[in-house]
Coordinates of C-alpha atoms and ligand atoms in Angstrom, one line a residue:
M1 CA 2.9 -20.1 35.4
L2 CA 1.2 -16.8 35.0
T3 CA -0.6 -16.7 38.4
E4 CA 2.8 -17.1 40.1
T5 CA 4.0 -13.8 38.7
D6 CA 2.9 -10.9 40.7
Q7 CA 3.5 -8.4 38.0
A8 CA 1.6 -10.5 35.5
Q9 CA -1.4 -10.5 37.8
D10 CA -1.4 -6.8 37.9
I11 CA -1.8 -6.5 34.1
T12 CA -4.2 -9.4 33.8
I13 CA -7.4 -7.9 32.5
A14 CA -10.6 -9.7 32.6
G15 CA -13.2 -9.6 29.9
P16 CA -14.2 -11.6 26.9
L17 CA -11.8 -12.5 24.1
D18 CA -12.4 -11.0 20.7
A19 CA -14.0 -13.2 18.0
F20 CA -10.7 -14.0 16.2
T21 CA -9.1 -15.1 19.4
Q22 CA -12.2 -17.1 20.4
E23 CA -11.9 -18.8 17.0
L24 CA -8.2 -19.5 17.5
F25 CA -8.9 -21.1 20.9
D26 CA -11.7 -23.2 19.3
D27 CA -9.2 -24.3 16.8
L28 CA -6.5 -25.2 19.4
Y29 CA -9.0 -27.3 21.3
I30 CA -10.7 -28.9 18.4
N31 CA -9.4 -32.2 19.6
E32 CA -11.2 -32.8 22.9
E33 CA -9.2 -35.7 24.2
S34 CA -7.3 -35.6 27.4
A35 CA -4.6 -38.3 27.1
A36 CA -1.3 -36.6 27.8
A37 CA 1.1 -35.8 24.9
P38 CA 4.6 -37.1 25.0
E39 CA 6.9 -35.7 27.6
E40 CA 9.3 -34.1 25.2
L41 CA 6.5 -32.1 23.5
R42 CA 5.1 -31.0 26.9
L43 CA 8.6 -29.7 28.0
H44 CA 9.0 -27.9 24.7
V45 CA 5.7 -26.0 25.0
A46 CA 6.2 -25.4 28.8
G47 CA 9.5 -23.7 27.8
L48 CA 7.6 -21.5 25.3
L49 CA 5.0 -20.6 27.9
E50 CA 7.5 -19.7 30.5
A51 CA 9.4 -17.5 28.0
A52 CA 6.2 -15.8 27.0
E53 CA 5.1 -15.1 30.6
T54 CA 8.5 -13.9 31.7
D55 CA 9.5 -11.8 28.7
T56 CA 6.1 -10.1 28.4
A57 CA 5.5 -9.5 32.1
D58 CA 6.6 -5.9 31.7
L59 CA 4.5 -5.4 28.6
R60 CA 7.3 -5.0 26.1
H61 CA 7.4 -7.8 23.5
T62 CA 4.7 -9.6 21.6
G63 CA 7.1 -12.1 20.0
P64 CA 7.2 -14.8 22.7
I65 CA 3.4 -14.9 22.9
V66 CA 3.2 -15.2 19.1
A67 CA 5.8 -17.9 19.1
L68 CA 3.9 -19.9 21.7
F69 CA 0.5 -19.6 19.9
A70 CA 2.0 -20.2 16.5
E71 CA 3.6 -23.4 17.8
L72 CA 0.4 -24.5 19.5
H73 CA -1.5 -23.9 16.3
R74 CA 1.0 -26.0 14.4
I75 CA 0.9 -28.8 16.9
A76 CA -2.9 -28.8 16.9
H77 CA -3.0 -29.0 13.1
E78 CA -0.1 -31.3 12.4
L79 CA 0.1 -33.5 15.5
D80 CA -3.5 -33.3 16.8
W81 CA -2.6 -32.5 20.5
N82 CA -4.6 -29.8 22.3
P83 CA -3.0 -27.4 24.9
G84 CA -4.5 -29.4 27.8
Q85 CA -2.8 -32.6 26.6
L86 CA 0.4 -30.5 26.4
G87 CA 0.0 -29.6 30.1
L88 CA -1.0 -25.9 29.6
A89 CA -3.9 -24.3 31.6
R90 CA -6.4 -22.5 29.4
E91 CA -6.6 -19.6 31.8
A92 CA -2.8 -19.0 31.5
L93 CA -3.3 -18.9 27.7
E94 CA -6.2 -16.6 27.9
N95 CA -4.3 -14.2 30.1
L96 CA -1.4 -14.2 27.6
A97 CA -3.9 -13.5 24.8
R98 CA -5.2 -10.4 26.6
R99 CA -1.7 -9.3 27.3
H100 CA -0.9 -9.5 23.6
A101 CA -3.7 -7.1 22.6
R102 CA -2.6 -4.7 25.3
I103 CA 1.0 -4.6 24.1
D104 CA 0.2 -4.2 20.4
E105 CA 0.0 -0.5 19.4
H106 CA -3.0 -1.2 17.1
G107 CA -4.7 -3.6 19.5
V108 CA -4.1 -6.6 17.2
T109 CA -5.2 -9.7 19.0
I110 CA -3.4 -13.0 19.1
G111 CA -6.3 -14.5 17.2
G112 CA -6.0 -11.9 14.4
R113 CA -2.2 -12.4 14.2
V114 CA -1.8 -16.1 14.6
G115 CA -5.2 -17.3 13.4
K116 CA -5.5 -14.9 10.4
A117 CA -2.6 -12.8 9.4
L118 CA 0.2 -15.3 9.6
P119 CA -1.6 -17.9 7.5
I120 CA -2.6 -15.2 5.0
V121 CA 1.1 -14.1 4.6
H122 CA 2.2 -17.7 4.4
E123 CA -0.3 -18.4 1.7
A124 CA 0.7 -15.2 -0.2
R125 CA 4.3 -16.4 -0.2
T126 CA 3.4 -19.5 -2.1
R127 CA 2.2 -17.4 -5.0
I128 CA 5.6 -15.8 -5.5
A129 CA 7.8 -18.8 -4.7
D130 CA 8.3 -19.9 -8.3
Y131 CA 9.2 -16.4 -9.3
L132 CA 11.8 -16.1 -6.6
D133 CA 13.2 -19.5 -7.5
R134 CA 13.4 -19.0 -11.2
H135 CA 13.8 -15.3 -12.2
A136 CA 17.6 -15.1 -12.0
I137 CA 17.9 -18.1 -14.4
E138 CA 14.9 -17.5 -16.7
A139 CA 15.0 -13.7 -16.9
P140 CA 18.4 -12.4 -15.6
S141 CA 18.8 -8.6 -15.5
G142 CA 21.8 -7.0 -17.1
L143 CA 22.9 -6.1 -13.6
E144 CA 22.9 -9.8 -12.6
V145 CA 24.9 -10.9 -15.7
W146 CA 27.1 -7.8 -15.9
D147 CA 30.3 -9.9 -15.8
R148 CA 29.2 -11.8 -18.9
I149 CA 28.3 -8.5 -20.6
L150 CA 31.7 -7.0 -19.7
A151 CA 33.4 -10.1 -21.3
N152 CA 31.3 -9.5 -24.4
Q153 CA 32.3 -5.8 -24.4
A154 CA 36.0 -6.7 -24.3
R155 CA 35.6 -9.1 -27.2
I156 CA 33.5 -6.6 -29.3
K157 CA 35.9 -3.7 -28.7
Q158 CA 38.7 -5.8 -30.0
A159 CA 36.8 -7.2 -33.0
L160 CA 35.7 -3.7 -34.0
G161 CA 38.9 -2.0 -33.1
M162 CA 37.2 0.4 -30.6
S163 CA 39.1 2.3 -28.0
D164 CA 37.7 2.8 -24.5
V165 CA 37.0 6.4 -25.5
D166 CA 35.0 5.2 -28.6
W167 CA 33.1 2.8 -26.4
D168 CA 32.1 5.4 -23.8
S169 CA 31.0 8.0 -26.3
Y170 CA 27.8 8.3 -28.3
S171 CA 29.6 9.2 -31.4
G172 CA 32.0 6.2 -31.0
Q173 CA 29.0 3.9 -30.6
L174 CA 27.3 5.3 -33.7
R175 CA 30.5 5.3 -35.8
H176 CA 31.0 1.6 -35.0
A177 CA 27.3 0.6 -35.2
I178 CA 26.8 -2.9 -36.6
E179 CA 25.0 -2.6 -39.9
N180 CA 25.9 -5.7 -41.9
V181 CA 26.0 -9.4 -41.2
D182 CA 29.7 -9.8 -41.5
T183 CA 30.4 -7.4 -38.8
L184 CA 27.6 -8.9 -36.7
A185 CA 29.1 -12.4 -37.2
S186 CA 32.4 -11.1 -36.0
V187 CA 30.9 -10.1 -32.6
V188 CA 28.0 -12.5 -32.1
D189 CA 28.2 -16.3 -32.3
L190 CA 25.7 -17.2 -35.1
P191 CA 25.2 -20.5 -36.9
P192 CA 26.2 -20.4 -40.6
Q193 CA 22.6 -20.7 -41.8
A194 CA 21.6 -17.8 -39.7
V195 CA 24.4 -15.7 -41.2
D196 CA 23.0 -16.5 -44.7
E197 CA 19.5 -15.6 -43.7
V198 CA 20.4 -12.3 -42.1
R199 CA 22.4 -11.5 -45.2
R200 CA 19.2 -12.1 -47.3
V201 CA 16.8 -10.2 -45.0
T202 CA 19.1 -7.2 -44.6
Q203 CA 18.8 -6.6 -48.4
T204 CA 15.2 -5.5 -47.6
Y205 CA 15.4 -4.4 -43.9
R206 CA 17.9 -2.3 -42.3
M207 CA 19.8 -3.6 -39.4
R208 CA 21.6 -1.4 -37.0
L209 CA 22.7 -2.1 -33.4
T210 CA 25.3 -0.3 -31.4
P211 CA 28.2 -2.3 -30.1
Y212 CA 26.9 -1.6 -26.6
Y213 CA 23.5 -3.1 -27.4
A214 CA 25.2 -6.1 -29.1
S215 CA 27.2 -6.7 -25.9
L216 CA 23.9 -7.5 -24.1
I217 CA 23.3 -10.5 -26.3
L218 CA 24.1 -13.6 -24.2
S219 CA 25.4 -16.7 -25.8
G220 CA 23.7 -20.0 -24.9
H221 CA 20.2 -19.3 -26.2
D222 CA 19.2 -19.6 -29.8
N223 CA 16.6 -16.9 -29.3
D224 CA 18.4 -14.5 -27.0
P225 CA 15.8 -11.8 -26.4
V226 CA 18.1 -8.9 -27.3
L227 CA 19.2 -10.7 -30.5
L228 CA 15.6 -11.2 -31.5
Q229 CA 14.8 -7.5 -31.0
A230 CA 17.7 -6.3 -33.0
V231 CA 18.6 -8.7 -35.8
P232 CA 16.0 -9.3 -38.6
T233 CA 15.2 -12.9 -39.4
G234 CA 13.7 -14.6 -42.5
E235 CA 10.1 -14.4 -41.3
M236 CA 10.3 -10.6 -41.9
V237 CA 10.5 -11.1 -45.7
D238 CA 8.8 -14.5 -46.0
A239 CA 5.7 -13.8 -44.0
V240 CA 2.7 -13.6 -46.4
G241 CA 0.2 -10.9 -45.9
E242 CA 0.1 -7.3 -46.7
E243 CA 1.2 -4.6 -44.5
I244 CA -1.6 -2.4 -43.4
P245 CA -0.2 1.2 -43.4
P246 CA 0.5 2.4 -39.9
V247 CA -2.6 3.9 -38.3
A248 CA -0.8 7.2 -38.1
A249 CA -1.0 7.4 -41.9
D250 CA -4.7 8.3 -41.5
H251 CA -4.2 10.3 -38.3
S252 CA -1.7 12.9 -39.5
P253 CA -3.6 16.2 -39.7
A254 CA -0.4 18.2 -40.3
R255 CA 3.2 17.7 -41.4
L256 CA 5.1 15.6 -38.8
I257 CA 2.0 15.5 -36.5
D258 CA 0.0 12.4 -35.5
Q259 CA -3.2 13.0 -33.5
F260 CA -5.6 10.4 -32.1
Y261 CA -6.8 12.4 -29.1
P262 CA -8.1 16.0 -28.7
R263 CA -5.6 17.0 -26.1
V264 CA -2.5 15.0 -27.0
A265 CA -0.5 15.3 -30.2
T266 CA 2.8 13.8 -31.3
I267 CA 5.5 15.3 -33.4
K268 CA 7.5 12.7 -35.3
A269 CA 10.6 14.7 -35.1
T270 CA 13.0 12.3 -36.9
N271 CA 12.8 8.9 -38.6
M272 CA 16.2 7.8 -37.2
C273 CA 17.0 5.5 -34.3
A274 CA 20.3 4.5 -32.8
M275 CA 19.1 0.9 -33.1
Y276 CA 16.3 -0.5 -35.3
C277 CA 13.9 -2.9 -33.7
T278 CA 12.5 -6.0 -35.5
H279 CA 9.1 -5.3 -34.1
C280 CA 8.9 -1.6 -35.1
L281 CA 5.4 -0.4 -35.9
R282 CA 6.8 2.1 -38.3
I283 CA 9.1 -0.4 -39.9
A284 CA 8.3 0.7 -43.4
H285 CA 9.3 4.3 -42.6
I286 CA 11.8 4.1 -39.8
G287 CA 15.3 3.5 -40.8
A288 CA 14.6 3.1 -44.5
K289 CA 16.7 6.2 -45.2
D290 CA 18.0 8.6 -42.6
R291 CA 16.5 12.0 -43.1
I292 CA 17.2 15.2 -41.5
Y293 CA 14.1 17.3 -41.3
G294 CA 14.2 21.0 -42.2
K295 CA 13.1 23.8 -40.0
E296 CA 10.1 24.4 -42.3
A297 CA 8.7 21.0 -41.4
Y298 CA 9.1 21.6 -37.6
G299 CA 7.7 25.1 -38.2
E300 CA 4.5 23.7 -39.8
A301 CA 4.1 21.2 -37.0
L302 CA 4.5 23.9 -34.3
D303 CA 2.0 26.1 -36.2
Y304 CA -0.5 23.3 -36.1
I305 CA -0.1 23.0 -32.3
R306 CA -0.3 26.8 -31.9
A307 CA -3.5 26.9 -34.0
N308 CA -5.2 24.2 -31.9
P309 CA -5.5 25.5 -28.3
E310 CA -7.1 22.3 -27.0
I311 CA -3.7 20.5 -27.4
R312 CA -2.2 20.4 -23.9
D313 CA 0.3 17.5 -24.0
V314 CA 2.9 17.2 -26.8
L315 CA 4.9 14.0 -27.4
V316 CA 8.1 14.4 -29.3
T317 CA 8.9 11.0 -30.9
G318 CA 10.3 9.6 -34.1
G319 CA 12.1 7.4 -34.6
D320 CA 13.9 8.3 -31.5
A321 CA 13.6 11.9 -30.1
L322 CA 17.1 11.7 -28.5
V323 CA 18.7 11.2 -32.0
L324 CA 18.1 14.9 -32.4
P325 CA 21.2 17.0 -31.6
N326 CA 21.1 18.8 -28.3
A327 CA 20.7 22.2 -29.9
M328 CA 17.7 21.1 -31.9
L329 CA 16.1 19.5 -28.9
Q330 CA 16.6 22.6 -26.9
W331 CA 15.1 24.7 -29.6
L332 CA 12.1 22.4 -30.0
L333 CA 11.4 22.1 -26.3
G334 CA 11.7 25.9 -26.0
E335 CA 9.2 26.5 -28.8
L336 CA 6.7 24.1 -27.1
D337 CA 7.2 25.7 -23.7
G338 CA 6.5 29.1 -25.3
I339 CA 3.0 28.0 -26.4
E340 CA 0.6 29.0 -23.7
H341 CA -1.8 26.1 -24.1
V342 CA 0.9 23.4 -24.2
R343 CA 1.2 22.4 -20.5
M344 CA 3.3 19.2 -20.6
K345 CA 5.7 17.5 -22.9
R346 CA 7.0 14.0 -23.4
L347 CA 10.1 12.7 -25.2
G348 CA 10.0 9.2 -26.7
S349 CA 13.4 7.5 -26.7
R350 CA 15.0 4.0 -26.6
I351 CA 18.4 5.6 -26.5
P352 CA 19.0 5.2 -22.8
V353 CA 18.5 1.5 -23.4
T354 CA 20.4 1.0 -26.6
T355 CA 23.0 3.8 -26.4
P356 CA 23.1 5.2 -22.9
Q357 CA 26.3 7.0 -23.7
R358 CA 24.1 9.6 -25.3
V359 CA 22.9 10.8 -22.0
D360 CA 25.5 13.6 -21.1
E361 CA 25.4 16.6 -18.8
E362 CA 24.5 19.0 -21.6
L363 CA 21.4 16.9 -22.5
L364 CA 20.4 16.6 -18.8
D365 CA 20.6 20.3 -18.4
I366 CA 18.3 20.9 -21.4
L367 CA 15.8 18.4 -20.0
E368 CA 15.9 20.0 -16.6
A369 CA 15.5 23.5 -17.9
S370 CA 12.4 22.5 -19.9
N371 CA 11.0 20.5 -17.1
N372 CA 11.3 23.5 -14.8
R373 CA 9.2 25.5 -17.2
K374 CA 6.5 22.8 -17.7
P375 CA 6.5 19.1 -16.8
L376 CA 8.6 16.9 -19.1
R377 CA 8.4 13.2 -19.1
V378 CA 10.7 10.7 -20.9
V379 CA 8.9 7.7 -22.3
T380 CA 11.1 4.7 -23.2
Q381 CA 10.9 1.2 -24.4
I382 CA 12.5 -1.6 -22.3
N383 CA 11.3 -5.1 -23.1
T384 CA 13.5 -7.3 -20.9
A385 CA 15.3 -7.0 -17.6
Q386 CA 18.5 -8.0 -19.6
E387 CA 18.5 -4.5 -21.0
I388 CA 19.0 -2.9 -17.6
T389 CA 22.7 -2.8 -16.9
P390 CA 24.7 -0.6 -14.6
V391 CA 25.2 1.8 -17.5
S392 CA 21.6 2.1 -18.6
K393 CA 20.5 2.2 -15.0
A394 CA 22.8 5.2 -14.4
A395 CA 21.4 6.9 -17.4
F396 CA 17.8 6.4 -16.2
T397 CA 18.7 7.5 -12.7
A398 CA 20.3 10.7 -14.0
I399 CA 17.3 11.4 -16.3
S400 CA 14.8 10.7 -13.5
R401 CA 16.4 13.4 -11.3
R402 CA 15.9 16.0 -14.0
V403 CA 12.4 15.3 -15.4
A404 CA 8.9 14.8 -14.0
A405 CA 8.8 11.0 -14.7
V406 CA 10.4 8.3 -16.7
M407 CA 7.9 5.8 -18.0
N408 CA 8.2 2.5 -19.9
Q409 CA 6.1 1.3 -22.8
A410 CA 7.0 -2.4 -23.4
V411 CA 5.8 -4.5 -26.3
L412 CA 4.7 -8.0 -25.5
L413 CA 6.8 -10.2 -27.7
K414 CA 7.0 -13.9 -28.1
G415 CA 10.1 -15.5 -26.6
I416 CA 11.2 -12.1 -25.3
N417 CA 8.9 -11.3 -22.4
D418 CA 5.8 -13.4 -22.8
S419 CA 5.9 -15.2 -19.5
K420 CA 4.9 -14.2 -16.0
I421 CA 8.5 -14.5 -14.7
K422 CA 10.0 -12.4 -17.5
M423 CA 7.4 -9.7 -17.3
W424 CA 7.5 -9.5 -13.5
K425 CA 11.2 -9.3 -13.6
L426 CA 11.1 -6.6 -16.3
C427 CA 8.7 -4.5 -14.3
E428 CA 10.5 -4.9 -11.0
T429 CA 14.0 -4.3 -12.5
I430 CA 13.0 -1.1 -14.3
Q431 CA 11.2 0.2 -11.3
E432 CA 14.4 -0.2 -9.3
A433 CA 16.1 1.7 -12.1
Y434 CA 13.8 4.7 -11.6
V435 CA 11.6 3.9 -14.5
R436 CA 7.9 3.5 -14.0
P437 CA 6.1 0.7 -15.9
Y438 CA 3.4 2.5 -18.0
Y439 CA 2.1 0.4 -20.9
V440 CA 2.6 -3.0 -22.2
F441 CA 1.4 -3.2 -25.8
N442 CA 0.0 -6.2 -27.5
C443 CA 2.2 -6.5 -30.6
S444 CA 0.4 -4.9 -33.6
Y445 CA -1.5 -7.0 -36.1
R446 CA -0.8 -4.6 -38.9
N447 CA 2.7 -5.8 -39.9
P448 CA 3.2 -9.2 -41.3
Q449 CA 6.9 -8.6 -40.9
F450 CA 6.7 -9.4 -37.2
S451 CA 3.6 -11.6 -36.9
H452 CA 5.9 -14.3 -35.7
L453 CA 6.5 -12.3 -32.6
R454 CA 2.9 -11.7 -31.7
V455 CA 1.4 -13.1 -28.5
P456 CA -2.3 -13.9 -28.0
V457 CA -4.3 -11.2 -26.2
A458 CA -5.4 -13.6 -23.4
T459 CA -1.8 -14.6 -22.6
G460 CA -1.0 -10.9 -22.0
Q461 CA -4.1 -10.6 -19.8
E462 CA -3.0 -13.5 -17.7
I463 CA 0.5 -12.1 -17.3
V464 CA -0.7 -8.6 -16.3
E465 CA -3.4 -9.9 -14.0
S466 CA -0.8 -12.2 -12.3
M467 CA 0.9 -9.1 -11.1
Y468 CA -2.0 -7.7 -9.0
G469 CA -1.4 -8.5 -5.3
N470 CA 2.0 -9.9 -6.0
I471 CA 4.2 -7.0 -7.0
S472 CA 4.0 -3.3 -6.1
G473 CA 1.0 -1.7 -7.6
D474 CA 3.1 1.0 -9.2
A475 CA 5.1 -1.6 -11.0
I476 CA 2.1 -2.9 -12.9
P477 CA 1.6 -1.6 -16.5
R478 CA -1.6 -1.1 -18.3
Y479 CA -2.1 -3.6 -21.1
I480 CA -3.1 -2.0 -24.4
A481 CA -4.0 -2.8 -28.0
T482 CA -3.1 -0.1 -30.4
A483 CA -5.8 0.2 -33.1
G484 CA -6.5 3.8 -33.9
G485 CA -5.7 4.9 -30.4
K486 CA -4.9 2.9 -27.3
I487 CA -7.5 0.4 -26.1
P488 CA -7.1 -1.0 -22.6
L489 CA -7.2 -4.8 -22.6
H490 CA -7.7 -5.4 -18.9
R491 CA -10.2 -8.1 -18.4
T492 CA -12.6 -6.8 -15.9
N493 CA -12.7 -8.3 -12.4
M494 CA -16.4 -7.7 -12.3
L495 CA -18.3 -11.0 -12.5
G496 CA -21.7 -9.4 -12.4
R497 CA -24.2 -7.6 -10.2
K498 CA -26.0 -9.0 -7.2
E499 CA -28.1 -7.5 -4.4
G500 CA -27.2 -3.9 -5.0
G501 CA -23.5 -4.8 -5.2
L502 CA -20.9 -6.0 -7.6
R503 CA -19.4 -9.5 -7.6
L504 CA -15.6 -8.8 -7.8
Q505 CA -12.8 -11.3 -8.1
K506 CA -9.4 -10.9 -6.5
P507 CA -6.9 -11.5 -9.4
W508 CA -4.3 -13.1 -7.1
S509 CA -6.4 -15.7 -5.4
G510 CA -9.6 -16.0 -7.4
D511 CA -11.5 -15.3 -4.2
R512 CA -14.8 -13.6 -4.9
V513 CA -16.2 -10.8 -2.8
L514 CA -19.5 -8.9 -2.8
Y515 CA -18.7 -5.2 -3.1
P516 CA -21.7 -3.0 -2.2
D517 CA -22.1 -0.3 -4.8
A518 CA -22.9 3.3 -4.1
D519 CA -26.6 3.7 -3.5
A520 CA -28.1 5.0 -6.8
R521 CA -30.8 7.1 -5.1
E522 CA -28.3 8.7 -2.7
Y523 CA -26.0 9.4 -5.6
G524 CA -28.8 11.1 -7.4
R525 CA -29.5 13.5 -4.6
E526 CA -28.4 17.1 -5.3
D527 CA -29.1 18.4 -1.8
F528 CA -26.0 17.1 -0.1
G529 CA -23.1 18.7 1.7
F530 CA -23.4 22.4 1.7
A531 CA -26.1 22.3 -0.9
R532 CA -28.5 21.2 1.8
F533 CA -28.3 24.8 3.3
R534 CA -28.9 26.4 -0.1
D535 CA -32.5 27.5 0.7
M536 CA -32.0 28.0 4.4
D537 CA -30.8 31.5 4.3
G538 CA -34.0 32.6 2.7
A539 CA -32.2 33.8 -0.4
Ligands
PLP1 C1 0.6 6.8 -27.8 C2 0.1 8.0 -28.5 C3 -0.3 9.1 -27.7 C4 -0.3 9.1 -26.2 O1 -1.2 8.3 -25.6 P1 -1.3 8.2 -24.0 O2 -2.3 7.3 -23.7 O3 -1.5 9.6 -23.5 O4 0.1 7.8 -23.5 C5 -0.8 10.2 -28.4 N1 -0.8 10.2 -29.7 C6 -0.4 9.2 -30.5 C7 -0.4 9.3 -31.9 C8 0.1 8.0 -29.9 O5 0.6 7.0 -30.6
SF4_2 S1 13.2 2.6 -31.2 FE1 11.0 2.8 -31.6 S2 10.9 3.8 -33.6 FE2 13.0 3.1 -33.4 S3 13.0 1.2 -34.4 FE3 12.6 0.7 -32.3 S4 10.4 0.7 -32.1 FE4 10.9 1.7 -34.0

């Protein structure tokens, strides 16, 4: 027992216990009976007490004290025995409680740790348990199923007659791009009716996927999320409804330029992509016919930017900006860097996801050189964790070392990423691949071609809100509707105002807190800080 240890006596400090520890003791002694607990249990806790007193006598570890109190807490709750019934003296426990607070660098008390913090962490764990159980099955990353993807690659290489050199090069990937249903059917297992349907739809809409992207399609699901993104289905032509022209049609103040905002402009530098998405906003324009733009077109776009000095951030998109040859990219970035008022640039590209072979040293050097002049960010589109493989991860890792940031703009798509587990997995997987989740878009209402992939606004809100408190804050994207600019869809956590404060709700637990607001009168005062001395010098 504590009083038998000389050293322990030396460090025993008197004084009241803090409120949390008081509360913990009240909790331990809630049952006031005195009948002795079973011998076995008494021996068990006597052992824990002795370990705590001996091990902590020289003020080194908190662990044995925590173990003792956590077990007493459990026994009080589950078995209804108090420490007295277990044969422990209250004084000995109080001395250990004081000792705990002295050992802990931040003065955390045993009541704070065992009575508060451990139950909070335990409760928090229950919120993520289903994610940890299910993510590898419901939303496997391309890293996790790499063996299956490699098997697909071997099969596809053979079916398309591709050498390893073809496979590992951008030009080889493009030369062997899958553009018709017969080629598709030779590399992906599709039911006969699906083959007929794809044949019908591809008379209207262009299909193109690189052999690499096709290798990410996993058999065993009718609606594999990669297949759904890449291969057009009957709904695209059968959906009734008229396509509303892309918003950009009425937001293009100059050739190749789109502008919603005063300080950000986009240059649609190409209409080509290495792979065409079934949910593309610009579906009417992108991929219809490959067009190489002339220097006059770029020249007029650059002139517009030069003539509008408020433009500070220029986004080079398409199509896909990285479809442009290196020499063209280098020229365009150089022109932008040469405009005094342009302070930052972005490149929009899905190529690191669909054709990571494009990312070579020459490109990386160009990106780095431009980034050294003025910050350059790469904005990409990854919609599922399945699209992150060792190859795309290596591409993103390399890019991230050369530019200011790599950011993801996902599209919320039915059957593809419209569940908590899939979206959490996407955000965590890309973050681990050096890509920062930036936006998640509610899929546009403007195109009947992909209305079958739309997800209700509220479903997206629930998914995004479920991330708060449960995954790293910088893995949480902003949820956006595009309708003539980007409109944030985050439901506010403000429930209302009360007594000079706001009623806020914690998204992860629903707990409500009163958050006192800044005092309006105080905020209105101009004589604060150094301004208080303004008139004091007699000036
Ligand atoms: C998305 C977009 C931007 C950029 O918006 P941010 O909120 O700055 O990412 C700018 N212009 C157009 C036309 C866009 O579509
Ligand atoms: S990469 Fe972008 S522009 Fe190209 S098809 Fe996909 S969504 Fe459209």
